[in-house]
Amino acid sequence: MRFSFLPIIVLMMPILEIAGFIIVGKAIGLWLTLALVLFTSFLGLLILRLGGIGMVRNLQDAGRTGAQPADELVNGAMRVVAGILLFIPGFITDILGLLLLSPTVRRFFWKAFGPRVVVAGSFRQSGQQSGPQPGDFSGFRNDPGHAGNSKVVDLDEEEFHREEPKGSPWSRKPDDRDLPKP
């Protein structure tokens, strides 16, 4: 059984952030500490907004040119994580967020964690991904030849009917017994 430090780090994070607030507060004062926390939160929101728009634009450009969008996707995702870390109040998360904004650090993280990423999917011999292709609506055919693969059950009107629920006060129609007496 492998031991992981991740749960310990996650549980210790609030304590470390509080210690960071105390240390920075003693060094620069209460008001500057609060201003710094608000500034980094605003910076995180700005990075999230601009980073998301930039990532979508870069993915569209990569799709138009036929390039692999993996690098743009990973860089964009790391920028989004950096924005989230900057938005969270605390100096340790701010330091991690600022580090993730650096392209050098992002490349280092991708080289360290990239080999652990598994892309699931099946591929054909020609290298194209199998499955539905653009314009292929074979999964939606109502063909008798594809009846074995179909998940649709076609019933006629006489084969399908609902019985009235018995004993439910919500399903019966009001009659004289249900009306209030004057």
PDB file of C-alpha atoms in Angstrom:
ATOM      1  CA  MET A   1       0.000   0.000   0.000  1.00  0.00           C
ATOM      2  CA  ARG A   2       1.392   3.359  -1.061  1.00  0.00           C
ATOM      3  CA  PHE A   3       1.321   6.282   1.381  1.00  0.00           C
ATOM      4  CA  SER A   4       0.299   9.648   0.003  1.00  0.00           C
ATOM      5  CA  PHE A   5       1.128  13.025   1.491  1.00  0.00           C
ATOM      6  CA  LEU A   6      -1.657  14.798  -0.393  1.00  0.00           C
ATOM      7  CA  PRO A   7      -4.348  14.386   2.316  1.00  0.00           C
ATOM      8  CA  ILE A   8      -1.921  15.642   4.953  1.00  0.00           C
ATOM      9  CA  ILE A   9      -1.018  18.669   2.837  1.00  0.00           C
ATOM     10  CA  VAL A  10      -4.696  19.460   2.186  1.00  0.00           C
ATOM     11  CA  LEU A  11      -5.483  19.249   5.905  1.00  0.00           C
ATOM     12  CA  MET A  12      -2.458  21.369   6.849  1.00  0.00           C
ATOM     13  CA  MET A  13      -3.123  24.065   4.237  1.00  0.00           C
ATOM     14  CA  PRO A  14      -5.486  26.237   6.340  1.00  0.00           C
ATOM     15  CA  ILE A  15      -3.044  26.180   9.248  1.00  0.00           C
ATOM     16  CA  LEU A  16      -0.169  27.149   6.960  1.00  0.00           C
ATOM     17  CA  GLU A  17      -2.247  29.952   5.414  1.00  0.00           C
ATOM     18  CA  ILE A  18      -3.106  31.344   8.861  1.00  0.00           C
ATOM     19  CA  ALA A  19       0.573  31.235   9.785  1.00  0.00           C
ATOM     20  CA  GLY A  20       1.334  33.083   6.540  1.00  0.00           C
ATOM     21  CA  PHE A  21      -1.222  35.775   7.415  1.00  0.00           C
ATOM     22  CA  ILE A  22       0.370  36.240  10.839  1.00  0.00           C
ATOM     23  CA  ILE A  23       3.912  36.461   9.473  1.00  0.00           C
ATOM     24  CA  VAL A  24       3.028  38.885   6.662  1.00  0.00           C
ATOM     25  CA  GLY A  25       0.773  40.894   8.980  1.00  0.00           C
ATOM     26  CA  LYS A  26       3.618  41.380  11.471  1.00  0.00           C
ATOM     27  CA  ALA A  27       5.999  42.353   8.674  1.00  0.00           C
ATOM     28  CA  ILE A  28       3.892  44.878   6.730  1.00  0.00           C
ATOM     29  CA  GLY A  29       0.891  45.595   8.958  1.00  0.00           C
ATOM     30  CA  LEU A  30      -2.775  44.708   8.977  1.00  0.00           C
ATOM     31  CA  TRP A  31      -4.072  47.112   6.296  1.00  0.00           C
ATOM     32  CA  LEU A  32      -1.356  46.349   3.768  1.00  0.00           C
ATOM     33  CA  THR A  33      -1.899  42.630   4.344  1.00  0.00           C
ATOM     34  CA  LEU A  34      -5.627  42.973   3.680  1.00  0.00           C
ATOM     35  CA  ALA A  35      -4.929  45.140   0.621  1.00  0.00           C
ATOM     36  CA  LEU A  36      -2.493  42.529  -0.706  1.00  0.00           C
ATOM     37  CA  VAL A  37      -5.046  39.743  -0.230  1.00  0.00           C
ATOM     38  CA  LEU A  38      -7.734  41.771  -2.030  1.00  0.00           C
ATOM     39  CA  PHE A  39      -5.317  42.683  -4.832  1.00  0.00           C
ATOM     40  CA  THR A  40      -4.301  39.063  -5.457  1.00  0.00           C
ATOM     41  CA  SER A  41      -7.960  37.980  -5.420  1.00  0.00           C
ATOM     42  CA  PHE A  42      -8.781  40.637  -8.020  1.00  0.00           C
ATOM     43  CA  LEU A  43      -5.742  39.565 -10.046  1.00  0.00           C
ATOM     44  CA  GLY A  44      -6.946  35.955  -9.871  1.00  0.00           C
ATOM     45  CA  LEU A  45     -10.383  36.931 -11.202  1.00  0.00           C
ATOM     46  CA  LEU A  46      -8.767  38.920 -14.001  1.00  0.00           C
ATOM     47  CA  ILE A  47      -6.529  35.997 -14.948  1.00  0.00           C
ATOM     48  CA  LEU A  48      -9.495  33.625 -14.896  1.00  0.00           C
ATOM     49  CA  ARG A  49     -11.466  35.868 -17.219  1.00  0.00           C
ATOM     50  CA  LEU A  50      -8.658  36.651 -19.655  1.00  0.00           C
ATOM     51  CA  GLY A  51      -7.111  33.194 -19.419  1.00  0.00           C
ATOM     52  CA  GLY A  52     -10.353  31.437 -20.270  1.00  0.00           C
ATOM     53  CA  ILE A  53     -11.010  33.684 -23.262  1.00  0.00           C
ATOM     54  CA  GLY A  54      -7.389  33.334 -24.413  1.00  0.00           C
ATOM     55  CA  MET A  55      -7.503  29.561 -24.061  1.00  0.00           C
ATOM     56  CA  VAL A  56     -10.630  29.316 -26.201  1.00  0.00           C
ATOM     57  CA  ARG A  57      -9.072  31.588 -28.845  1.00  0.00           C
ATOM     58  CA  ASN A  58      -5.832  29.546 -28.891  1.00  0.00           C
ATOM     59  CA  LEU A  59      -7.781  26.278 -29.164  1.00  0.00           C
ATOM     60  CA  GLN A  60      -9.738  27.671 -32.098  1.00  0.00           C
ATOM     61  CA  ASP A  61      -6.520  28.761 -33.817  1.00  0.00           C
ATOM     62  CA  ALA A  62      -4.961  25.336 -33.272  1.00  0.00           C
ATOM     63  CA  GLY A  63      -8.089  23.697 -34.689  1.00  0.00           C
ATOM     64  CA  ARG A  64      -8.012  25.911 -37.785  1.00  0.00           C
ATOM     65  CA  THR A  65      -4.348  25.250 -38.491  1.00  0.00           C
ATOM     66  CA  GLY A  66      -4.618  21.525 -37.798  1.00  0.00           C
ATOM     67  CA  ALA A  67      -2.073  21.619 -34.955  1.00  0.00           C
ATOM     68  CA  GLN A  68      -2.436  19.504 -31.849  1.00  0.00           C
ATOM     69  CA  PRO A  69      -4.257  21.588 -29.230  1.00  0.00           C
ATOM     70  CA  ALA A  70      -2.792  19.648 -26.299  1.00  0.00           C
ATOM     71  CA  ASP A  71      -0.158  22.279 -25.461  1.00  0.00           C
ATOM     72  CA  GLU A  72      -2.697  25.097 -25.574  1.00  0.00           C
ATOM     73  CA  LEU A  73      -5.129  23.084 -23.497  1.00  0.00           C
ATOM     74  CA  VAL A  74      -2.546  22.278 -20.827  1.00  0.00           C
ATOM     75  CA  ASN A  75      -1.190  25.841 -20.680  1.00  0.00           C
ATOM     76  CA  GLY A  76      -4.699  27.256 -20.533  1.00  0.00           C
ATOM     77  CA  ALA A  77      -5.727  24.823 -17.818  1.00  0.00           C
ATOM     78  CA  MET A  78      -2.666  25.716 -15.754  1.00  0.00           C
ATOM     79  CA  ARG A  79      -3.447  29.426 -16.163  1.00  0.00           C
ATOM     80  CA  VAL A  80      -6.992  28.762 -14.951  1.00  0.00           C
ATOM     81  CA  VAL A  81      -5.608  26.869 -11.940  1.00  0.00           C
ATOM     82  CA  ALA A  82      -3.242  29.806 -11.311  1.00  0.00           C
ATOM     83  CA  GLY A  83      -6.203  32.196 -11.362  1.00  0.00           C
ATOM     84  CA  ILE A  84      -8.125  30.011  -8.912  1.00  0.00           C
ATOM     85  CA  LEU A  85      -5.114  29.802  -6.591  1.00  0.00           C
ATOM     86  CA  LEU A  86      -4.690  33.585  -6.706  1.00  0.00           C
ATOM     87  CA  PHE A  87      -8.389  34.119  -6.000  1.00  0.00           C
ATOM     88  CA  ILE A  88      -8.283  31.956  -2.858  1.00  0.00           C
ATOM     89  CA  PRO A  89      -7.242  34.131   0.095  1.00  0.00           C
ATOM     90  CA  GLY A  90      -3.826  33.132   1.371  1.00  0.00           C
ATOM     91  CA  PHE A  91      -0.199  33.729   0.611  1.00  0.00           C
ATOM     92  CA  ILE A  92       0.894  30.148  -0.022  1.00  0.00           C
ATOM     93  CA  THR A  93      -1.790  29.677  -2.666  1.00  0.00           C
ATOM     94  CA  ASP A  94      -0.829  33.084  -4.109  1.00  0.00           C
ATOM     95  CA  ILE A  95       2.802  32.010  -4.422  1.00  0.00           C
ATOM     96  CA  LEU A  96       1.765  28.769  -6.136  1.00  0.00           C
ATOM     97  CA  GLY A  97      -0.567  30.706  -8.453  1.00  0.00           C
ATOM     98  CA  LEU A  98       2.136  33.211  -9.386  1.00  0.00           C
ATOM     99  CA  LEU A  99       4.555  30.365 -10.074  1.00  0.00           C
ATOM    100  CA  LEU A 100       2.032  28.724 -12.404  1.00  0.00           C
ATOM    101  CA  LEU A 101       1.837  31.931 -14.428  1.00  0.00           C
ATOM    102  CA  SER A 102       5.449  31.436 -15.492  1.00  0.00           C
ATOM    103  CA  PRO A 103       5.776  29.434 -18.742  1.00  0.00           C
ATOM    104  CA  THR A 104       8.965  27.823 -17.437  1.00  0.00           C
ATOM    105  CA  VAL A 105       7.221  26.483 -14.338  1.00  0.00           C
ATOM    106  CA  ARG A 106       4.260  25.303 -16.427  1.00  0.00           C
ATOM    107  CA  ARG A 107       6.626  23.362 -18.722  1.00  0.00           C
ATOM    108  CA  PHE A 108       8.330  21.857 -15.659  1.00  0.00           C
ATOM    109  CA  PHE A 109       4.983  20.754 -14.195  1.00  0.00           C
ATOM    110  CA  TRP A 110       3.899  19.266 -17.515  1.00  0.00           C
ATOM    111  CA  LYS A 111       7.164  17.354 -17.845  1.00  0.00           C
ATOM    112  CA  ALA A 112       6.773  16.068 -14.285  1.00  0.00           C
ATOM    113  CA  PHE A 113       3.086  15.145 -14.410  1.00  0.00           C
ATOM    114  CA  GLY A 114       2.453  14.744 -18.147  1.00  0.00           C
ATOM    115  CA  PRO A 115       3.591  11.110 -18.359  1.00  0.00           C
ATOM    116  CA  ARG A 116       0.990  10.212 -15.704  1.00  0.00           C
ATOM    117  CA  VAL A 117      -1.834  11.585 -17.837  1.00  0.00           C
ATOM    118  CA  VAL A 118      -3.664   8.881 -19.755  1.00  0.00           C
ATOM    119  CA  VAL A 119      -5.797   9.811 -22.732  1.00  0.00           C
ATOM    120  CA  ALA A 120      -8.559   7.262 -23.126  1.00  0.00           C
ATOM    121  CA  GLY A 121      -9.827   6.418 -26.563  1.00  0.00           C
ATOM    122  CA  SER A 122      -9.503   3.861 -29.273  1.00  0.00           C
ATOM    123  CA  PHE A 123      -7.610   4.559 -32.458  1.00  0.00           C
ATOM    124  CA  ARG A 124      -7.733   3.015 -35.899  1.00  0.00           C
ATOM    125  CA  GLN A 125      -4.708   1.866 -37.846  1.00  0.00           C
ATOM    126  CA  SER A 126      -4.601   5.096 -39.839  1.00  0.00           C
ATOM    127  CA  GLY A 127      -4.255   7.086 -36.628  1.00  0.00           C
ATOM    128  CA  GLN A 128      -7.733   8.585 -36.740  1.00  0.00           C
ATOM    129  CA  GLN A 129      -9.862   8.284 -33.684  1.00  0.00           C
ATOM    130  CA  SER A 130     -12.657   5.777 -34.037  1.00  0.00           C
ATOM    131  CA  GLY A 131     -16.224   6.517 -33.120  1.00  0.00           C
ATOM    132  CA  PRO A 132     -18.686   8.935 -34.632  1.00  0.00           C
ATOM    133  CA  GLN A 133     -17.138  11.098 -37.310  1.00  0.00           C
ATOM    134  CA  PRO A 134     -18.510  14.483 -38.361  1.00  0.00           C
ATOM    135  CA  GLY A 135     -21.686  13.944 -40.353  1.00  0.00           C
ATOM    136  CA  ASP A 136     -22.009  10.327 -39.174  1.00  0.00           C
ATOM    137  CA  PHE A 137     -25.365   9.882 -37.511  1.00  0.00           C
ATOM    138  CA  SER A 138     -25.312   6.091 -37.411  1.00  0.00           C
ATOM    139  CA  GLY A 139     -26.173   6.061 -33.749  1.00  0.00           C
ATOM    140  CA  PHE A 140     -29.433   7.826 -34.515  1.00  0.00           C
ATOM    141  CA  ARG A 141     -30.695   5.637 -37.370  1.00  0.00           C
ATOM    142  CA  ASN A 142     -34.060   3.998 -37.079  1.00  0.00           C
ATOM    143  CA  ASP A 143     -33.140   1.236 -39.512  1.00  0.00           C
ATOM    144  CA  PRO A 144     -34.445  -2.340 -39.299  1.00  0.00           C
ATOM    145  CA  GLY A 145     -30.920  -3.447 -40.285  1.00  0.00           C
ATOM    146  CA  HIS A 146     -29.529  -1.803 -37.161  1.00  0.00           C
ATOM    147  CA  ALA A 147     -32.185  -3.120 -34.786  1.00  0.00           C
ATOM    148  CA  GLY A 148     -29.630  -5.200 -32.877  1.00  0.00           C
ATOM    149  CA  ASN A 149     -27.651  -2.064 -31.957  1.00  0.00           C
ATOM    150  CA  SER A 150     -30.670   0.166 -31.319  1.00  0.00           C
ATOM    151  CA  LYS A 151     -31.579   1.205 -27.809  1.00  0.00           C
ATOM    152  CA  VAL A 152     -34.963   2.546 -28.907  1.00  0.00           C
ATOM    153  CA  VAL A 153     -38.097   0.499 -28.310  1.00  0.00           C
ATOM    154  CA  ASP A 154     -40.863   1.466 -30.689  1.00  0.00           C
ATOM    155  CA  LEU A 155     -44.359   0.764 -29.322  1.00  0.00           C
ATOM    156  CA  ASP A 156     -47.687   1.259 -30.981  1.00  0.00           C
ATOM    157  CA  GLU A 157     -50.438   3.158 -29.217  1.00  0.00           C
ATOM    158  CA  GLU A 158     -52.293   0.002 -28.194  1.00  0.00           C
ATOM    159  CA  GLU A 159     -49.084  -1.573 -26.829  1.00  0.00           C
ATOM    160  CA  PHE A 160     -48.441   1.329 -24.483  1.00  0.00           C
ATOM    161  CA  HIS A 161     -50.979   2.580 -22.002  1.00  0.00           C
ATOM    162  CA  ARG A 162     -50.999   3.811 -18.469  1.00  0.00           C
ATOM    163  CA  GLU A 163     -53.386   2.637 -15.869  1.00  0.00           C
ATOM    164  CA  GLU A 164     -54.987   5.157 -13.587  1.00  0.00           C
ATOM    165  CA  PRO A 165     -53.409   5.078 -10.133  1.00  0.00           C
ATOM    166  CA  LYS A 166     -55.736   3.685  -7.520  1.00  0.00           C
ATOM    167  CA  GLY A 167     -56.224   5.329  -4.165  1.00  0.00           C
ATOM    168  CA  SER A 168     -54.257   8.496  -4.889  1.00  0.00           C
ATOM    169  CA  PRO A 169     -56.041  11.692  -3.833  1.00  0.00           C
ATOM    170  CA  TRP A 170     -54.049  13.628  -6.445  1.00  0.00           C
ATOM    171  CA  SER A 171     -55.257  11.599  -9.407  1.00  0.00           C
ATOM    172  CA  ARG A 172     -59.038  11.528  -8.854  1.00  0.00           C
ATOM    173  CA  LYS A 173     -61.334  14.244 -10.041  1.00  0.00           C
ATOM    174  CA  PRO A 174     -63.114  16.388  -7.499  1.00  0.00           C
ATOM    175  CA  ASP A 175     -66.672  15.475  -6.827  1.00  0.00           C
ATOM    176  CA  ASP A 176     -69.328  16.595  -4.379  1.00  0.00           C
ATOM    177  CA  ARG A 177     -67.550  14.973  -1.422  1.00  0.00           C
ATOM    178  CA  ASP A 178     -64.450  17.157  -1.900  1.00  0.00           C
ATOM    179  CA  LEU A 179     -66.275  20.483  -2.068  1.00  0.00           C
ATOM    180  CA  PRO A 180     -66.555  22.530   1.127  1.00  0.00           C
ATOM    181  CA  LYS A 181     -69.998  22.728   2.688  1.00  0.00           C
ATOM    182  CA  PRO A 182     -71.581  26.209   2.870  1.00  0.00           C
TER     183      PRO A 182
END
